[in-house]
Amino acid sequence: MSLLLDFVREGDLFVDVGSNVGSYSILACAAKKARGFVFEPVPETYIKLNENIRLNHIENLVHTFNIGLSDTIGELSFTTSMDCMNHALSDGEIDSEAITVKVSTLDLILKDESPAIIKIDVEGFETPVLQGSEYILSKPSLKVIIIELNGSGCRYKYDENQIVKFLKTKGFDTYSYDPFSRKFLCLNGKNSESGNTIFIRDINFVIDRVNSSPLKIINGISY
């Protein structure tokens, strides 16, 4: 979240895939005045997301989508009773409260857009989301991708290490970020100490951005 505050600039496009109630989107669009394309597939959570956007007066900056994302257009079954851990059902998984949700691809929805930063939190379904984003991933504007890689991909038989290799072919390396010193540490693979792995293309550009960002004051501490 601190990287988001340090990197994003007014007018940037922030894409939030699996937004839940919109914590990241509020930071990017309310605090930093970025534009937002925000995706949340579960209707009950989507209602709360839109209420948070309304409370923060950023309706003019944010486009919300009550759909899931994948590598093709269609439908998927989603859990609804697991709060921030709701996810697309895997083969053989049964949930009596599951609902059917329309899905599309980032390439289709963002075909005329140029995002600066994308956050993906889809509880293991990252591989199809990225496969449906090949065109967007090639956009020079895209410098940062934040992905929660917490091992959930195994429910779909996806290897999260393949995500690292795939994004490497797109020019992205993996990093962790110290918000107090504003320093990056290059990683060999995904972040083993946290669910979030930061993928960066053009590290010098990103370093210049974060170093030129104004100081934040959080809990009385400036950094």
Short mmCIF file of C-alpha atoms in Angstrom, two decimals:
data_model
loop_
_atom_site.label_atom_id
_atom_site.label_comp_id
_atom_site.label_asym_id
_atom_site.label_seq_id
_atom_site.Cartn_x
_atom_site.Cartn_y
_atom_site.Cartn_z
CA MET A 1 0.00 0.00 0.00
CA SER A 2 2.87 2.39 0.70
CA LEU A 3 4.32 1.66 -2.73
CA LEU A 4 0.95 2.60 -4.19
CA LEU A 5 1.01 5.94 -2.36
CA ASP A 6 4.63 6.61 -3.34
CA PHE A 7 4.35 5.58 -6.99
CA VAL A 8 0.93 6.70 -8.22
CA ARG A 9 0.43 10.17 -9.70
CA GLU A 10 -2.71 12.11 -10.51
CA GLY A 11 -4.13 10.93 -13.82
CA ASP A 12 -2.47 7.49 -13.75
CA LEU A 13 -4.70 4.51 -14.45
CA PHE A 14 -4.83 2.05 -11.56
CA VAL A 15 -6.41 -1.35 -12.23
CA ASP A 16 -7.71 -3.29 -9.21
CA VAL A 17 -8.50 -6.94 -9.99
CA GLY A 18 -10.28 -8.57 -7.06
CA SER A 19 -10.85 -5.32 -5.23
CA ASN A 20 -13.05 -6.59 -2.39
CA VAL A 21 -14.39 -3.39 -0.75
CA GLY A 22 -11.78 -1.21 -2.46
CA SER A 23 -8.99 -0.47 0.04
CA TYR A 24 -6.32 -0.17 -2.65
CA SER A 25 -8.62 1.73 -4.99
CA ILE A 26 -9.46 4.29 -2.31
CA LEU A 27 -5.75 4.93 -1.76
CA ALA A 28 -4.97 5.25 -5.45
CA CYS A 29 -8.02 7.25 -6.50
CA ALA A 30 -9.04 9.23 -3.40
CA ALA A 31 -5.62 9.91 -1.92
CA LYS A 32 -3.63 10.16 -5.17
CA LYS A 33 -6.33 11.15 -7.70
CA ALA A 34 -5.61 8.32 -10.10
CA ARG A 35 -8.26 6.97 -12.42
CA GLY A 36 -9.47 3.49 -11.52
CA PHE A 37 -10.81 0.42 -13.29
CA VAL A 38 -11.99 -1.80 -10.45
CA PHE A 39 -13.22 -5.41 -10.64
CA GLU A 40 -15.17 -7.28 -7.95
CA PRO A 41 -17.22 -10.37 -8.93
CA VAL A 42 -19.28 -10.98 -5.76
CA PRO A 43 -22.45 -8.80 -5.85
CA GLU A 44 -22.73 -8.23 -2.08
CA THR A 45 -19.11 -7.11 -1.89
CA TYR A 46 -19.53 -5.04 -5.06
CA ILE A 47 -22.29 -3.05 -3.32
CA LYS A 48 -19.93 -2.25 -0.42
CA LEU A 49 -17.20 -1.30 -2.89
CA ASN A 50 -19.45 1.23 -4.58
CA GLU A 51 -20.55 2.63 -1.23
CA ASN A 52 -16.91 3.22 -0.29
CA ILE A 53 -16.35 4.96 -3.61
CA ARG A 54 -19.39 7.15 -2.99
CA LEU A 55 -18.28 7.99 0.57
CA ASN A 56 -14.91 9.12 -0.79
CA HIS A 57 -16.48 11.19 -3.58
CA ILE A 58 -14.52 9.54 -6.39
CA GLU A 59 -17.38 8.37 -8.62
CA ASN A 60 -15.96 10.54 -11.40
CA LEU A 61 -12.58 8.78 -11.24
CA VAL A 62 -13.55 5.13 -10.83
CA HIS A 63 -15.23 2.65 -13.16
CA THR A 64 -16.43 -0.44 -11.31
CA PHE A 65 -17.23 -3.82 -12.86
CA ASN A 66 -19.27 -6.55 -11.18
CA ILE A 67 -17.55 -9.34 -13.12
CA GLY A 68 -14.67 -11.75 -12.82
CA LEU A 69 -11.62 -11.85 -15.06
CA SER A 70 -10.10 -14.81 -16.85
CA ASP A 71 -8.48 -15.77 -20.16
CA THR A 72 -11.76 -15.84 -22.08
CA ILE A 73 -15.30 -14.48 -22.04
CA GLY A 74 -17.82 -16.70 -20.26
CA GLU A 75 -19.05 -17.59 -16.79
CA LEU A 76 -17.52 -18.98 -13.60
CA SER A 77 -18.90 -20.12 -10.26
CA PHE A 78 -17.73 -18.06 -7.27
CA THR A 79 -17.94 -18.57 -3.53
CA THR A 80 -19.81 -15.84 -1.66
CA SER A 81 -19.41 -16.59 2.05
CA MET A 82 -15.62 -16.35 2.50
CA ASP A 83 -15.23 -12.56 2.64
CA CYS A 84 -11.84 -11.51 1.22
CA MET A 85 -11.06 -15.15 0.37
CA ASN A 86 -13.94 -15.60 -2.07
CA HIS A 87 -12.72 -17.28 -5.23
CA ALA A 88 -13.65 -19.04 -8.44
CA LEU A 89 -14.56 -22.67 -7.76
CA SER A 90 -11.98 -25.20 -8.85
CA ASP A 91 -12.83 -28.47 -10.59
CA GLY A 92 -14.65 -30.70 -8.16
CA GLU A 93 -15.09 -27.98 -5.53
CA ILE A 94 -18.64 -27.77 -4.16
CA ASP A 95 -20.21 -24.78 -2.41
CA SER A 96 -23.96 -24.62 -1.86
CA GLU A 97 -23.81 -20.81 -1.71
CA ALA A 98 -21.80 -20.38 -4.91
CA ILE A 99 -23.11 -18.07 -7.62
CA THR A 100 -22.54 -17.83 -11.36
CA VAL A 101 -20.62 -14.73 -12.44
CA LYS A 102 -19.85 -13.35 -15.88
CA VAL A 103 -16.15 -13.14 -16.74
CA SER A 104 -14.21 -11.25 -19.37
CA THR A 105 -10.56 -10.39 -20.07
CA LEU A 106 -8.47 -7.35 -19.23
CA ASP A 107 -7.34 -7.17 -22.85
CA LEU A 108 -10.91 -6.68 -23.99
CA ILE A 109 -11.98 -4.21 -21.31
CA LEU A 110 -8.75 -2.16 -21.32
CA LYS A 111 -8.05 -2.30 -25.06
CA ASP A 112 -8.11 1.51 -25.33
CA GLU A 113 -6.42 2.18 -21.96
CA SER A 114 -2.82 2.39 -20.72
CA PRO A 115 -2.52 1.43 -17.06
CA ALA A 116 0.47 2.44 -14.94
CA ILE A 117 -0.09 -0.10 -12.16
CA ILE A 118 -2.21 -3.23 -11.68
CA LYS A 119 -3.07 -4.99 -8.43
CA ILE A 120 -4.28 -8.59 -8.63
CA ASP A 121 -5.76 -10.46 -5.67
CA VAL A 122 -7.79 -13.40 -6.97
CA GLU A 123 -7.00 -16.19 -4.51
CA GLY A 124 -5.02 -18.42 -6.85
CA PHE A 125 -6.71 -17.58 -10.16
CA GLU A 126 -3.89 -15.28 -11.27
CA THR A 127 -2.74 -17.46 -14.20
CA PRO A 128 -5.93 -17.15 -16.31
CA VAL A 129 -6.20 -13.43 -15.44
CA LEU A 130 -2.68 -12.84 -16.76
CA GLN A 131 -3.26 -15.04 -19.81
CA GLY A 132 -6.16 -12.78 -20.68
CA SER A 133 -3.96 -9.69 -20.29
CA GLU A 134 -1.12 -10.30 -22.77
CA TYR A 135 -1.83 -7.14 -24.77
CA ILE A 136 -2.10 -4.97 -21.65
CA LEU A 137 1.08 -6.46 -20.22
CA SER A 138 2.93 -5.24 -23.31
CA LYS A 139 1.86 -1.60 -22.80
CA PRO A 140 4.95 0.57 -22.07
CA SER A 141 2.90 2.58 -19.56
CA LEU A 142 2.60 -0.44 -17.24
CA LYS A 143 5.46 -0.32 -14.74
CA VAL A 144 4.17 -2.10 -11.61
CA ILE A 145 2.07 -5.18 -10.93
CA ILE A 146 1.26 -6.20 -7.36
CA ILE A 147 0.08 -9.81 -7.06
CA GLU A 148 -0.87 -11.78 -3.98
CA LEU A 149 0.92 -15.09 -4.45
CA ASN A 150 0.05 -17.01 -1.32
CA GLY A 151 0.00 -20.58 -2.60
CA SER A 152 -3.70 -20.59 -3.48
CA GLY A 153 -2.89 -21.36 -7.11
CA CYS A 154 -2.49 -25.02 -6.16
CA ARG A 155 -6.27 -25.37 -5.87
CA TYR A 156 -6.37 -24.95 -9.66
CA LYS A 157 -3.13 -26.89 -10.19
CA TYR A 158 -1.30 -23.70 -11.17
CA ASP A 159 2.39 -23.25 -10.35
CA GLU A 160 2.98 -19.71 -9.06
CA ASN A 161 6.64 -19.93 -10.08
CA GLN A 162 5.41 -20.05 -13.68
CA ILE A 163 3.80 -16.64 -13.13
CA VAL A 164 7.21 -15.24 -12.24
CA LYS A 165 8.71 -16.79 -15.37
CA PHE A 166 5.85 -15.57 -17.57
CA LEU A 167 6.12 -11.97 -16.35
CA LYS A 168 9.90 -12.15 -16.73
CA THR A 169 9.30 -12.61 -20.47
CA LYS A 170 7.32 -9.36 -20.38
CA GLY A 171 10.22 -7.51 -18.79
CA PHE A 172 9.15 -7.65 -15.14
CA ASP A 173 11.44 -8.56 -12.25
CA THR A 174 10.33 -9.24 -8.68
CA TYR A 175 10.98 -6.91 -5.76
CA SER A 176 10.06 -6.18 -2.18
CA TYR A 177 9.69 -2.59 -0.94
CA ASP A 178 10.71 -0.94 2.33
CA PRO A 179 8.23 1.94 2.77
CA PHE A 180 10.36 3.70 5.40
CA SER A 181 13.58 3.93 3.38
CA ARG A 182 11.82 3.77 -0.01
CA LYS A 183 14.29 1.11 -1.07
CA PHE A 184 13.67 -1.88 -3.33
CA LEU A 185 15.18 -5.31 -2.87
CA CYS A 186 15.44 -7.47 -5.99
CA LEU A 187 14.11 -10.97 -5.33
CA ASN A 188 14.85 -14.30 -6.92
CA GLY A 189 11.25 -15.35 -7.50
CA LYS A 190 8.14 -14.52 -5.52
CA ASN A 191 8.22 -12.88 -2.11
CA SER A 192 8.54 -15.67 0.45
CA GLU A 193 7.89 -13.40 3.43
CA SER A 194 4.57 -11.92 2.32
CA GLY A 195 1.60 -12.78 0.15
CA ASN A 196 2.27 -9.76 -2.08
CA THR A 197 4.97 -9.87 -4.73
CA ILE A 198 5.86 -6.67 -6.59
CA PHE A 199 6.68 -7.00 -10.28
CA ILE A 200 8.49 -4.01 -11.80
CA ARG A 201 9.47 -3.10 -15.33
CA ASP A 202 11.92 -0.19 -15.69
CA ILE A 203 13.12 -0.10 -12.09
CA ASN A 204 14.96 3.22 -12.54
CA PHE A 205 11.74 4.93 -13.59
CA VAL A 206 9.94 3.52 -10.56
CA ILE A 207 12.76 4.51 -8.18
CA ASP A 208 12.70 8.07 -9.51
CA ARG A 209 8.94 8.19 -9.01
CA VAL A 210 8.92 6.99 -5.41
CA ASN A 211 11.86 9.19 -4.42
CA SER A 212 10.14 12.29 -5.78
CA SER A 213 6.85 11.56 -4.02
CA PRO A 214 5.91 13.87 -1.11
CA LEU A 215 6.39 12.60 2.42
CA LYS A 216 3.47 10.74 3.99
CA ILE A 217 2.36 11.25 7.59
CA ILE A 218 0.83 8.09 9.03
CA ASN A 219 0.20 7.69 12.77
CA GLY A 220 2.26 10.82 13.30
CA ILE A 221 5.31 9.47 11.49
CA SER A 222 6.65 11.06 8.29
CA TYR A 223 8.23 8.85 5.67
#
